[in-house]
CSV table of C-alpha atoms in Angstrom, one decimal:
chain,number,residue,atom,x,y,z
A,20,UNK,CA,-11.0,-19.6,8.3
A,21,UNK,CA,-11.7,-16.5,10.4
A,22,UNK,CA,-9.6,-13.4,10.6
A,23,UNK,CA,-7.9,-14.3,13.9
A,24,UNK,CA,-7.2,-17.9,12.6
A,25,UNK,CA,-5.6,-16.4,9.5
A,26,UNK,CA,-3.5,-14.1,11.7
A,27,UNK,CA,-2.2,-17.0,13.8
A,28,UNK,CA,-1.5,-19.0,10.7
A,29,UNK,CA,0.6,-16.2,9.2
A,30,UNK,CA,2.5,-15.7,12.4
A,31,UNK,CA,3.2,-19.4,12.7
A,32,UNK,CA,4.6,-19.5,9.1
A,33,UNK,CA,6.7,-16.4,9.8
A,34,UNK,CA,8.6,-17.8,12.7
A,35,UNK,CA,8.2,-21.5,12.2
A,36,UNK,CA,6.0,-22.2,15.2
A,37,UNK,CA,8.1,-20.1,17.6
A,38,UNK,CA,5.1,-18.1,18.8
A,39,UNK,CA,3.3,-21.2,20.1
A,40,UNK,CA,6.4,-22.1,22.2
A,41,UNK,CA,7.1,-18.5,23.4
A,42,UNK,CA,3.6,-17.6,24.6
A,43,UNK,CA,2.3,-20.5,26.6
A,44,UNK,CA,1.4,-18.5,29.8
A,45,UNK,CA,2.1,-14.9,28.8
A,46,UNK,CA,0.2,-12.6,26.4
A,47,UNK,CA,-0.8,-14.4,23.3
A,48,UNK,CA,-0.6,-12.4,20.0
A,49,UNK,CA,-4.1,-13.5,19.1
A,50,UNK,CA,-5.3,-11.8,22.4
A,51,UNK,CA,-3.8,-8.5,21.2
A,52,UNK,CA,-5.4,-8.9,17.8
A,53,UNK,CA,-8.8,-9.6,19.4
A,54,UNK,CA,-8.4,-6.6,21.7
A,55,UNK,CA,-7.6,-4.4,18.7
A,56,UNK,CA,-10.8,-5.5,17.0
A,57,UNK,CA,-12.8,-4.7,20.1
A,58,UNK,CA,-11.2,-1.3,20.3
A,59,UNK,CA,-12.2,-0.6,16.7
A,60,UNK,CA,-15.8,-1.7,17.5
A,61,UNK,CA,-16.0,0.3,20.7
A,62,UNK,CA,-14.7,3.5,19.1
A,63,UNK,CA,-16.7,3.6,15.9
A,64,UNK,CA,-17.6,7.2,14.9
A,65,UNK,CA,-20.4,7.8,12.5
A,66,UNK,CA,-19.4,10.9,10.5
A,67,UNK,CA,-22.0,10.6,7.7
A,68,UNK,CA,-24.8,8.2,6.8
A,69,UNK,CA,-22.5,5.9,4.9
A,70,UNK,CA,-19.2,6.6,6.7
A,71,UNK,CA,-18.1,5.0,9.9
A,72,UNK,CA,-14.6,5.8,11.0
A,73,UNK,CA,-12.5,3.7,13.4
A,74,UNK,CA,-9.0,4.1,14.9
A,75,UNK,CA,-6.1,3.3,12.6
A,76,UNK,CA,-3.1,3.9,15.0
A,77,UNK,CA,-2.6,1.6,18.0
A,78,UNK,CA,-0.1,1.5,20.8
A,79,UNK,CA,0.0,-1.7,22.9
A,80,UNK,CA,1.5,-1.5,26.4
A,81,UNK,CA,3.1,-4.7,27.5
A,82,UNK,CA,4.6,-5.9,30.8
A,83,UNK,CA,8.4,-6.2,31.0
A,84,UNK,CA,8.2,-10.0,30.8
A,85,UNK,CA,5.9,-9.9,27.8
A,86,UNK,CA,7.9,-7.1,26.1
A,87,UNK,CA,11.1,-9.1,26.5
A,88,UNK,CA,9.5,-12.2,24.9
A,89,UNK,CA,7.9,-10.2,22.1
A,90,UNK,CA,10.9,-8.1,21.2
A,91,UNK,CA,12.4,-10.9,19.2
A,92,UNK,CA,9.4,-10.8,16.9
A,93,UNK,CA,8.5,-7.2,17.2
A,94,UNK,CA,8.8,-6.2,13.5
A,95,UNK,CA,6.8,-9.1,12.0
A,96,UNK,CA,4.2,-9.0,14.8
A,97,UNK,CA,3.6,-5.2,14.4
A,98,UNK,CA,3.2,-5.7,10.7
A,99,UNK,CA,0.8,-8.5,11.0
A,100,UNK,CA,-1.3,-6.7,13.6
A,101,UNK,CA,-1.5,-3.7,11.2
A,102,UNK,CA,-2.8,-6.2,8.6
A,103,UNK,CA,-5.5,-7.3,11.1
A,104,UNK,CA,-6.6,-3.7,11.3
A,105,UNK,CA,-7.0,-3.4,7.5
A,106,UNK,CA,-8.7,-6.7,7.1
A,107,UNK,CA,-11.1,-6.1,10.0
A,108,UNK,CA,-12.0,-2.7,8.8
A,109,UNK,CA,-12.8,-4.2,5.3
A,110,UNK,CA,-14.9,-7.0,6.8
A,111,UNK,CA,-17.0,-4.6,8.9
A,112,UNK,CA,-17.2,-1.8,6.3
A,113,UNK,CA,-15.3,0.6,8.5
A,114,UNK,CA,-13.2,3.5,7.1
A,115,UNK,CA,-9.6,4.2,8.1
A,116,UNK,CA,-8.5,7.8,7.9
A,117,UNK,CA,-4.9,6.9,7.3
A,118,UNK,CA,-2.6,3.9,7.0
A,119,UNK,CA,-2.8,1.4,9.9
A,120,UNK,CA,0.1,1.3,12.4
A,121,UNK,CA,0.6,-0.8,15.5
A,122,UNK,CA,3.5,-0.4,18.0
A,123,UNK,CA,4.4,-2.4,21.0
A,124,UNK,CA,5.5,-0.4,24.0
A,125,UNK,CA,7.0,-1.5,27.4
A,126,UNK,CA,5.2,-0.5,30.6
A,127,UNK,CA,7.1,-1.4,33.8
A,128,UNK,CA,3.9,-1.0,35.9
A,129,UNK,CA,2.1,-3.9,34.2
A,130,UNK,CA,2.1,-7.5,35.4
A,131,UNK,CA,2.9,-10.4,33.1
A,132,UNK,CA,-0.1,-11.3,31.0
A,133,UNK,CA,-1.7,-7.9,31.3
A,134,UNK,CA,-1.7,-5.4,28.4
A,135,UNK,CA,-3.4,-2.1,27.5
A,136,UNK,CA,-4.5,-0.8,24.1
A,137,UNK,CA,-4.4,2.9,23.2
A,138,UNK,CA,-5.8,4.1,19.8
A,139,UNK,CA,-6.6,7.1,17.7
A,140,UNK,CA,-8.0,7.9,14.3
A,141,UNK,CA,-5.2,9.7,12.6
A,142,UNK,CA,-5.9,11.2,9.2
A,143,UNK,CA,-3.4,11.0,6.4
A,144,UNK,CA,-1.8,14.4,5.9
A,145,UNK,CA,0.2,15.6,2.9
A,146,UNK,CA,1.6,18.9,1.7
A,147,UNK,CA,2.2,20.3,-1.7
A,148,UNK,CA,5.7,21.5,-2.6
A,149,UNK,CA,8.7,21.4,-0.4
A,150,UNK,CA,8.6,19.0,2.6
A,151,UNK,CA,11.6,20.2,4.6
A,152,UNK,CA,11.1,23.0,7.1
A,153,UNK,CA,13.7,25.8,6.7
A,154,UNK,CA,15.1,27.7,9.7
A,155,UNK,CA,12.6,30.4,10.7
A,156,UNK,CA,9.8,29.1,8.5
A,157,UNK,CA,6.3,28.7,10.1
A,158,UNK,CA,4.8,25.2,9.9
A,159,UNK,CA,2.0,23.0,11.1
A,160,UNK,CA,2.9,20.0,13.3
A,161,UNK,CA,0.5,17.0,13.0
A,162,UNK,CA,1.2,13.8,15.0
A,163,UNK,CA,4.9,14.6,15.2
A,164,UNK,CA,5.4,15.5,11.5
A,165,UNK,CA,6.1,19.1,10.4
A,166,UNK,CA,4.4,20.5,7.3
A,167,UNK,CA,5.9,23.8,6.2
A,168,UNK,CA,3.7,26.8,5.3
A,169,UNK,CA,5.3,27.8,2.0
A,170,UNK,CA,2.8,30.4,0.8
A,171,UNK,CA,1.6,33.7,2.2
A,172,UNK,CA,-1.9,32.2,2.2
A,173,UNK,CA,-2.0,28.4,2.7
A,174,UNK,CA,-5.2,26.6,2.2
A,175,UNK,CA,-6.0,23.5,4.3
A,176,UNK,CA,-8.6,21.0,3.5
A,177,UNK,CA,-9.6,17.6,2.0
A,178,UNK,CA,-9.6,18.8,-1.6
A,179,UNK,CA,-6.7,18.0,-4.0
A,180,UNK,CA,-6.1,21.7,-4.5
A,181,UNK,CA,-5.2,22.3,-0.8
A,182,UNK,CA,-1.7,23.3,0.1
A,183,UNK,CA,-2.0,20.9,3.1
A,184,UNK,CA,-4.4,18.1,2.4
A,185,UNK,CA,-6.1,16.1,5.3
A,186,UNK,CA,-7.9,12.9,4.4
A,187,UNK,CA,-10.5,13.3,7.2
A,188,UNK,CA,-14.2,13.0,6.4
A,189,UNK,CA,-14.8,15.7,9.0
A,190,UNK,CA,-12.7,18.2,7.0
A,191,UNK,CA,-14.3,20.1,4.2
A,192,UNK,CA,-12.6,20.3,0.8
A,193,UNK,CA,-11.7,23.9,1.4
A,194,UNK,CA,-11.8,24.1,5.1
A,195,UNK,CA,-9.6,27.0,6.3
A,196,UNK,CA,-6.7,29.1,5.3
A,197,UNK,CA,-3.7,30.4,7.2
A,198,UNK,CA,-2.4,33.9,6.3
A,199,UNK,CA,1.1,34.5,7.4
A,200,UNK,CA,2.0,37.8,8.9
A,201,UNK,CA,2.5,39.5,12.3
A,202,UNK,CA,0.5,37.8,13.7
A,203,UNK,CA,-0.4,34.9,11.5
A,204,UNK,CA,-4.2,34.4,11.2
A,205,UNK,CA,-6.4,31.4,10.5
A,206,UNK,CA,-9.7,31.9,8.7
A,207,UNK,CA,-12.5,29.4,8.4
A,208,UNK,CA,-13.8,29.1,4.8
A,209,UNK,CA,-17.4,28.2,5.6
A,210,UNK,CA,-16.5,24.7,6.5
A,211,UNK,CA,-19.3,22.2,7.4
A,212,UNK,CA,-17.9,21.3,10.8
A,213,UNK,CA,-16.1,24.5,11.7
A,214,UNK,CA,-12.6,25.4,12.8
A,215,UNK,CA,-11.4,25.6,16.4
A,216,UNK,CA,-8.3,27.3,17.9
A,217,UNK,CA,-7.4,26.1,21.4
A,218,UNK,CA,-10.9,24.6,21.8
A,219,UNK,CA,-12.8,27.7,20.7
A,220,UNK,CA,-14.8,27.7,17.5
A,221,UNK,CA,-13.7,30.7,15.3
A,222,UNK,CA,-14.3,32.4,12.0
A,223,UNK,CA,-11.0,34.1,12.2
A,224,UNK,CA,-8.3,34.1,14.9
A,225,UNK,CA,-4.7,35.2,15.5
A,226,UNK,CA,-2.2,32.5,16.0
A,227,UNK,CA,0.7,32.3,18.4
A,228,UNK,CA,3.4,29.6,18.6
A,229,UNK,CA,1.7,26.5,20.1
A,230,UNK,CA,-1.8,27.4,19.0
A,231,UNK,CA,-3.8,24.2,18.3
A,232,UNK,CA,-6.0,24.2,15.3
A,233,UNK,CA,-8.6,21.4,15.1
A,234,UNK,CA,-10.4,20.4,11.9
A,235,UNK,CA,-12.7,17.4,12.1
A,236,UNK,CA,-10.8,14.9,14.3
A,237,UNK,CA,-7.4,16.3,13.3
A,238,UNK,CA,-5.4,18.6,15.6
A,239,UNK,CA,-2.6,20.7,14.2
A,240,UNK,CA,-0.1,22.8,16.2
A,241,UNK,CA,1.0,26.1,14.7
A,242,UNK,CA,4.7,26.8,15.0
A,243,UNK,CA,6.4,30.0,14.1
A,244,UNK,CA,9.7,28.3,13.3
């Protein structure tokens, strides 16, 4: 049994055959699953000889009619589509930078039966120490999550000793450091792929509120708090 067949079989068991009745002429869940697989194939990025990275975060735009029909099953369907991402990556030998996530979104401009797939490779990010951002405390914002800068010098990289750890193969173990002050400064630590601030590669640069620091495929926005 292939991956898409297993996907349909799991959905059928989850909702007792309701999917087959609900999606006769509209978007079929298996079509979305197949489109996700194609998106992964089309957006393969080779970051090393034995590392191929693919998107792990997907947003599916649906027409109002399809969104209304899917909304009843939104939770289990999103979960099963995320499982498809994991299983397909395993089958193809692809690497996911972070946990898979699939969300279904409504787009009033789409006609029934038409959908769009948006994707990104989003690295798993974690911070040592306190997670809550205190008033006035500088922090880095990554994909909507705030990571407080709790030291005068905060190291960012892929290594376990980093204050902010990014599981991105394009990020060096000790990639850069952020030195808090007036102004705050980011310094590259001799990383393999370099550090950019607002699109310009740097060895050292001053930061202002809203500066975008990019390491590998991960973009972080500096906030003064």
